[in-house]
mmCIF file of C-alpha atoms in Angstrom:
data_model
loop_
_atom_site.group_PDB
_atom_site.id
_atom_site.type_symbol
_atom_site.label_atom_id
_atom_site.label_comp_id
_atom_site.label_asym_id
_atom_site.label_seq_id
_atom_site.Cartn_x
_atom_site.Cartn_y
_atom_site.Cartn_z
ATOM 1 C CA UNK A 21 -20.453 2.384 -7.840
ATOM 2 C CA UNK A 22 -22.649 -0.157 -8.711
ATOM 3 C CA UNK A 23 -25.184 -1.936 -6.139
ATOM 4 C CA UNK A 24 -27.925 -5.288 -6.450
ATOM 5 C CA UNK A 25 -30.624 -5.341 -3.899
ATOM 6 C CA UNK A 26 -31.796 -8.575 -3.911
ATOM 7 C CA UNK A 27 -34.855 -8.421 -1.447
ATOM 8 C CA UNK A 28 -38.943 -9.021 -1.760
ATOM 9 C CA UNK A 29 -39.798 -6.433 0.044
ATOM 10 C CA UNK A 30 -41.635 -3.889 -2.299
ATOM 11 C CA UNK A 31 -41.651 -0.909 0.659
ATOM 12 C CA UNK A 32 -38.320 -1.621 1.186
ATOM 13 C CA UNK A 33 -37.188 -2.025 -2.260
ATOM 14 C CA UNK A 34 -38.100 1.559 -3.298
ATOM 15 C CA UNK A 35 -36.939 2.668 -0.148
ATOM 16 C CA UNK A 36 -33.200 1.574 -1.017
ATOM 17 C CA UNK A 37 -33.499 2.057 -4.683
ATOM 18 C CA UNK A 38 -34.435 5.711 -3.684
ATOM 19 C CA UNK A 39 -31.993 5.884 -1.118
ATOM 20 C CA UNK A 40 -29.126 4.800 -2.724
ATOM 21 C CA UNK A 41 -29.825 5.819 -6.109
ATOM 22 C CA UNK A 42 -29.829 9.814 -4.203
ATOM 23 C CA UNK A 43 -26.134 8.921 -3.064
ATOM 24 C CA UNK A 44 -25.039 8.668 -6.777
ATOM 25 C CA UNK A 45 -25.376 5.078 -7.022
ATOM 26 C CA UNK A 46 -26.208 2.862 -10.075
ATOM 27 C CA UNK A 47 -28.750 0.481 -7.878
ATOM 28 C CA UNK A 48 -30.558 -2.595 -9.175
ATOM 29 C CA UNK A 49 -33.667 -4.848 -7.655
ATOM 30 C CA UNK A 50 -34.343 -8.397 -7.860
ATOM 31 C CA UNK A 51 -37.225 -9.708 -5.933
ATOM 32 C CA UNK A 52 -36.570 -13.220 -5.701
ATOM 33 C CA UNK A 53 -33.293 -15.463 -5.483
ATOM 34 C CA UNK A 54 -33.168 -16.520 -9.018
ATOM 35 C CA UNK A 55 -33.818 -13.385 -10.267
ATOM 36 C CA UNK A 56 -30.580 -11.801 -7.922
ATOM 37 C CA UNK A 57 -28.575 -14.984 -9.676
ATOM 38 C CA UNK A 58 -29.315 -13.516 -12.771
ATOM 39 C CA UNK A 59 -28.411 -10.405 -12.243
ATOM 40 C CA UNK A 60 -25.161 -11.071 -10.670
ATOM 41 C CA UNK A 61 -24.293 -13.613 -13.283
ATOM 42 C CA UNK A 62 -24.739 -10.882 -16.147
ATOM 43 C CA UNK A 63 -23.103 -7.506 -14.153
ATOM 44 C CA UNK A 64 -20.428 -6.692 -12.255
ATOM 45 C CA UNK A 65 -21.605 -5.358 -8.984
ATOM 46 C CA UNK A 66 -19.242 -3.523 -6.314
ATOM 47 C CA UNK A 67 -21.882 -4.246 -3.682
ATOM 48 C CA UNK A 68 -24.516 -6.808 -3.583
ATOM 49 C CA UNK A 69 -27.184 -6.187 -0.756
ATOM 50 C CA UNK A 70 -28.706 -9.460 -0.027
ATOM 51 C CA UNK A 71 -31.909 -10.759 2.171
ATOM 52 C CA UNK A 72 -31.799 -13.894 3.622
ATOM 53 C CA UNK A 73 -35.278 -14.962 3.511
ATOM 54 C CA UNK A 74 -36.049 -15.183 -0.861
ATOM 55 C CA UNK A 75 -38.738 -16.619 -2.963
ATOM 56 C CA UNK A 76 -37.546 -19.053 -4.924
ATOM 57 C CA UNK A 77 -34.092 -19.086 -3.712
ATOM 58 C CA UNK A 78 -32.646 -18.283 -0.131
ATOM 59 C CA UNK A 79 -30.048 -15.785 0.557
ATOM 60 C CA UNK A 80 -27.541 -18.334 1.680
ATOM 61 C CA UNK A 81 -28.348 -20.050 -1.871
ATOM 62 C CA UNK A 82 -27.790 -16.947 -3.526
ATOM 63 C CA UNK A 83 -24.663 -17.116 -2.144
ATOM 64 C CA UNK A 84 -23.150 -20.019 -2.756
ATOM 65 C CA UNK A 85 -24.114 -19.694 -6.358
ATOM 66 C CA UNK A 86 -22.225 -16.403 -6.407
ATOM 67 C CA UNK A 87 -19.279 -17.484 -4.667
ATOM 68 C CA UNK A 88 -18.778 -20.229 -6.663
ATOM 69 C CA UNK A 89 -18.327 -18.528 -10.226
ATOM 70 C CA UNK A 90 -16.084 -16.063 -11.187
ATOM 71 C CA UNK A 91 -17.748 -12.938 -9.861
ATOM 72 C CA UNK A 92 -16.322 -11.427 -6.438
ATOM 73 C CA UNK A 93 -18.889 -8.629 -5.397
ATOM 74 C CA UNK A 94 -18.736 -7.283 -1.736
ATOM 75 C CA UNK A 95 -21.922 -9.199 0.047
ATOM 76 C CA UNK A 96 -23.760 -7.187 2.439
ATOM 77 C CA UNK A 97 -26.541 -9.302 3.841
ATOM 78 C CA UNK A 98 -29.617 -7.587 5.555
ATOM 79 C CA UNK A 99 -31.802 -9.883 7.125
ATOM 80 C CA UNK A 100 -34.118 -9.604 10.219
ATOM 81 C CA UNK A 101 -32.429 -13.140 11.390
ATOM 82 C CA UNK A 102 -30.900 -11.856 14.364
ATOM 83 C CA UNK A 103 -29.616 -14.504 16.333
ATOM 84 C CA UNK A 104 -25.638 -14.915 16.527
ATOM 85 C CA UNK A 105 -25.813 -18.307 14.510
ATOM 86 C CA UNK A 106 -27.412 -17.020 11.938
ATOM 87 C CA UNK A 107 -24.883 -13.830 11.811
ATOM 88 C CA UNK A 108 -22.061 -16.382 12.547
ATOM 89 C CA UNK A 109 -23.450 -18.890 9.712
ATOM 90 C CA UNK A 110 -23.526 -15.948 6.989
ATOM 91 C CA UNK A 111 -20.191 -14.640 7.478
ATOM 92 C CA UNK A 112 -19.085 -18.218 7.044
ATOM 93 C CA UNK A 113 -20.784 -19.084 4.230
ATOM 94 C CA UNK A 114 -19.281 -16.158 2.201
ATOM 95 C CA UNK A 115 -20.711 -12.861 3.529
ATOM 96 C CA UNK A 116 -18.375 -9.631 4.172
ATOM 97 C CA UNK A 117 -20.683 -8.148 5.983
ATOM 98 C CA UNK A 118 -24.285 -8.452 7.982
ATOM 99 C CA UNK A 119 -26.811 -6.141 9.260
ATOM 100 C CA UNK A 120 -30.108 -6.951 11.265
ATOM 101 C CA UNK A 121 -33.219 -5.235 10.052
ATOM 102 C CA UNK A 122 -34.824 -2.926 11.375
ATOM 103 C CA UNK A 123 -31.608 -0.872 10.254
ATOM 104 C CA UNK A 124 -30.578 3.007 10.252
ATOM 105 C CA UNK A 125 -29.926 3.613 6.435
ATOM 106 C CA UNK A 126 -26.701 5.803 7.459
ATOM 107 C CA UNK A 127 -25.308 2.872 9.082
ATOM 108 C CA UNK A 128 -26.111 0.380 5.232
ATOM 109 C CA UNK A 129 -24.616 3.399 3.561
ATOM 110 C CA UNK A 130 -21.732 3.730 5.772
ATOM 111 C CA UNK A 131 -20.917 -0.208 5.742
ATOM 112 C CA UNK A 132 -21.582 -0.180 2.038
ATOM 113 C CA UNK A 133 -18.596 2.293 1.633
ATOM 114 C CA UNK A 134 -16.297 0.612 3.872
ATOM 115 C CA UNK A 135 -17.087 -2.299 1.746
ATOM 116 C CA UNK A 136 -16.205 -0.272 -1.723
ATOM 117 C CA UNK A 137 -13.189 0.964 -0.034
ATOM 118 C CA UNK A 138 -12.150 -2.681 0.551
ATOM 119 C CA UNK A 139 -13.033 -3.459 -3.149
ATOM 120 C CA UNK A 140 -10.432 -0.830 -3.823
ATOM 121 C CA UNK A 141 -7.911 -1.199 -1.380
ATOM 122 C CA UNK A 142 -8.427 2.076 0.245
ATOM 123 C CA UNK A 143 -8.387 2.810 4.150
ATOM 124 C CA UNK A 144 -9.001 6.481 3.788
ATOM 125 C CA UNK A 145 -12.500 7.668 1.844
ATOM 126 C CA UNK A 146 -10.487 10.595 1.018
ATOM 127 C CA UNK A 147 -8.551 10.066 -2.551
ATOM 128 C CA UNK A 148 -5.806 12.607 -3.462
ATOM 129 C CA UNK A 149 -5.693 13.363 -7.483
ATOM 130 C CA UNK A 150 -2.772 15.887 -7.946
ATOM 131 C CA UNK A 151 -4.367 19.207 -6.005
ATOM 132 C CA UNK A 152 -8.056 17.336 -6.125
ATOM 133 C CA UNK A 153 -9.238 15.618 -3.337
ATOM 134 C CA UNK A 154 -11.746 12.588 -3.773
ATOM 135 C CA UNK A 155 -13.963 12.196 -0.854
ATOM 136 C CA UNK A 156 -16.251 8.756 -1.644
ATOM 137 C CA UNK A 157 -17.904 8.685 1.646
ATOM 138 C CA UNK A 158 -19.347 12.469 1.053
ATOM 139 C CA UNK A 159 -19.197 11.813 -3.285
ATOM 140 C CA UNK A 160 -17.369 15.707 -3.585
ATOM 141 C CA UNK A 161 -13.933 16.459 -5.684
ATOM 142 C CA UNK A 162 -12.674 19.825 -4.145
ATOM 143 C CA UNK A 163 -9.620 21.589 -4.415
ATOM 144 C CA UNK A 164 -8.734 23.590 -1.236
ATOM 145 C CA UNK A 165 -12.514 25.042 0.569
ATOM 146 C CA UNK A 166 -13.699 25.423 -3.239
ATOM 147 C CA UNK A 167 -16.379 21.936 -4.345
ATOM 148 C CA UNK A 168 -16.418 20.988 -8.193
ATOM 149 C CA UNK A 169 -19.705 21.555 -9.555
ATOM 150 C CA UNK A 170 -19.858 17.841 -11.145
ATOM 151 C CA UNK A 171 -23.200 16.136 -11.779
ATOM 152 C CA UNK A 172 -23.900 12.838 -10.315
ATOM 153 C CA UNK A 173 -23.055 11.452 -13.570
ATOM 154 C CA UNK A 174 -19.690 13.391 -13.867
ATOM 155 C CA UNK A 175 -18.177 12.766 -9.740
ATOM 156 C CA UNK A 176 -19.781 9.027 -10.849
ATOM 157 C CA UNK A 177 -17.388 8.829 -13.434
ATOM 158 C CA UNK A 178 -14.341 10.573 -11.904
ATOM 159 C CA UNK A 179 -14.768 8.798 -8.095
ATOM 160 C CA UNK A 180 -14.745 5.454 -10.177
ATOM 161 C CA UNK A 181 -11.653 6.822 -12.363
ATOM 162 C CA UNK A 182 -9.937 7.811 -9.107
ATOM 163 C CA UNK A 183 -10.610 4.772 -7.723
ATOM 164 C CA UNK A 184 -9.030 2.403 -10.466
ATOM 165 C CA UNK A 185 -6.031 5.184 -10.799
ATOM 166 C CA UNK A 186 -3.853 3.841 -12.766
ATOM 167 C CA UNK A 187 -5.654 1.250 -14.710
ATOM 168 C CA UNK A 188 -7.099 2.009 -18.243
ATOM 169 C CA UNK A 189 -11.068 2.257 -17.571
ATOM 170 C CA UNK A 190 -13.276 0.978 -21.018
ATOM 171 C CA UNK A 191 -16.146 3.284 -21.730
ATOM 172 C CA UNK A 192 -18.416 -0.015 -21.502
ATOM 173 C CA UNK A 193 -17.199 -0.582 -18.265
ATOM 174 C CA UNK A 194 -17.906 3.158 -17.557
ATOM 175 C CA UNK A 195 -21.298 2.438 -18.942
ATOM 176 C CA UNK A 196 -22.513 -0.216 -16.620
ATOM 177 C CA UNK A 197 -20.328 0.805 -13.864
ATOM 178 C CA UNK A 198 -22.664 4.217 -13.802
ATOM 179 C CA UNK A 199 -26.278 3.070 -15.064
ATOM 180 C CA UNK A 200 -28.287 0.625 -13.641
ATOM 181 C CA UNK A 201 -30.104 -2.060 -15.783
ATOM 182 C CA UNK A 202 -32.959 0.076 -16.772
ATOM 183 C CA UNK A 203 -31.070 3.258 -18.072
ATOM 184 C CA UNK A 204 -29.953 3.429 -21.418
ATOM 185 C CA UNK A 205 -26.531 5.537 -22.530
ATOM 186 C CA UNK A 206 -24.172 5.369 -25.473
ATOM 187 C CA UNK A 207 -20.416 5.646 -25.805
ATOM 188 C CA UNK A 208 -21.108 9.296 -26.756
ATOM 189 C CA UNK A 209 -22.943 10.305 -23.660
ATOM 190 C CA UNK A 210 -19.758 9.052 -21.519
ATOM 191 C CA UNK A 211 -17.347 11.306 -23.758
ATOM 192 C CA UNK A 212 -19.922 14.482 -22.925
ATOM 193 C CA UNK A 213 -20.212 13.416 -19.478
ATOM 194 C CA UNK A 214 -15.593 13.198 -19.427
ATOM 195 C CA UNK A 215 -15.951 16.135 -21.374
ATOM 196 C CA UNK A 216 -17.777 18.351 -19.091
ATOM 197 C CA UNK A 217 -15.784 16.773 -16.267
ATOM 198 C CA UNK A 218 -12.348 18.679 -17.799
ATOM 199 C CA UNK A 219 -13.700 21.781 -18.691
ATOM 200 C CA UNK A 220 -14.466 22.102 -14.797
ATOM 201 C CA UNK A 221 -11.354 21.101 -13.785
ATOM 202 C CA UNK A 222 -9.561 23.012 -16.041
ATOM 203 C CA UNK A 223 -11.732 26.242 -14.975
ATOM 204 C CA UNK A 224 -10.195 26.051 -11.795
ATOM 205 C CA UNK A 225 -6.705 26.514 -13.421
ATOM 206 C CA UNK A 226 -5.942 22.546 -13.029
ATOM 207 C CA UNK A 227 -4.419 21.047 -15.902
ATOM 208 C CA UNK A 228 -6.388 18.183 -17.138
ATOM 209 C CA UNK A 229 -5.961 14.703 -15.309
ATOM 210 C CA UNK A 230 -7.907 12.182 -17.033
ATOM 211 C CA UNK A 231 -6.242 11.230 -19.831
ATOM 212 C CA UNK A 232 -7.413 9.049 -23.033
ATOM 213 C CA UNK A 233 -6.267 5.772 -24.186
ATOM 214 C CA UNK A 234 -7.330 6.014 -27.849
ATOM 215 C CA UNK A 235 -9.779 3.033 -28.769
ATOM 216 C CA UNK A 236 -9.345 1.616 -24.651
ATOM 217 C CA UNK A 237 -11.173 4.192 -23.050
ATOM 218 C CA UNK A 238 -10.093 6.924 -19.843
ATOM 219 C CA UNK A 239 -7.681 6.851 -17.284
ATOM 220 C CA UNK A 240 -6.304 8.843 -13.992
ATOM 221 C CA UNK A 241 -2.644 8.588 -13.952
#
């Protein structure tokens, strides 16, 4: 999944970058509320994790701006307004979610998820692919007590897969779905990455489930 911290903190931007980033997530910062405009306008986030209180551009600004084109993130805000109007005002102005700083990081994570599972119209964190089971909230594919040894790239790719079962996934989307704005990855590091993701399945004696839509990209029936 892919997550935009807009926030000025510095300490609290490499806090979350680190954070996040160690939960398998693509993560990207903006420090200012133009800047988080920018990025939003040019990626398609599942989560955007938004301050209030911006250089430049306020949160609620942000917001608005957001709301009113055609992206449709998840918006998280995480502010250290704490007073019920300010909680009350947020939600109304467009925000799924809200969380007062100082903040436990399990709790972000765990209200980031329940946002992605939202995204995806999922009520369980635990996705079944034939004899695989998908746990997002954890990021493991197992089969029975036994874990697949994926990277963080590989259970990237195949949670995101699971989650858009079904649906043809492009290896662009793949692409920005799985690195954040920094990173840099070709076509051909996605087809090593689905590559190595089959030969693990099938050494568990699991016939292959992501299948190839020649010149669309990958897909989970």
């Amino acid at each position: 999944m892919k997550i935009l911290v807009v926030e000025d903190s510095i300490k609290l931007q490499k806090s979350l970058r680190t954070g996040l980033r160690r939960l398998g997530y693509a993560v990207d910062i903006a420090g200012d509320g133009e800047e988080g405009i920018a990025f939003a306008m040019h990626c398609d986030y599942d989560v955007i994790v938004l301050d209030l209180m911006l250089p430049k551009k306020s949160g609620l600004e942000v917001m608005r701006e957001i709301r009113n084109s055609k992206m449709n993130p998840e918006i998280l805000i995480l502010s250290a307004r704490d007073q019920t109007r300010d909680r009350i005002t947020g939600l109304q102005q467009g925000a799924d979610d809200y969380l007062v700083k100082p903040f436990s990081f399990d709790e972000l994570h765990a209200r980031i998820q329940a946002l992605v599972r939202r995204r995806f119209k999922q009520k369980s964190p635990v996705l079944s692919v034939g004899d695989i089971k998908v746990d997002t909230s954890l990021h493991l594919a197992y089969r029975g007590a036994d874990c697949f040894p994926f990277t963080p790239i590989e259970m990237s790719i195949f949670e995101y897969l699971a989650l858009n079962r079904g649906r043809v996934v492009t290896t662009e989307t793949l692409l920005n779905q799985i690195y954040d704005a920094n990173s840099y990855s070709s076509r051909n590091a996605v087809e090593v990455h689905i590559s190595g993701i089959r030969k693990k399945i099938r050494a568990q004696g699991i016939e292959d489930v992501i299948r190839t839509k020649r010149g669309f990209g990958y897909y989970i029936e």
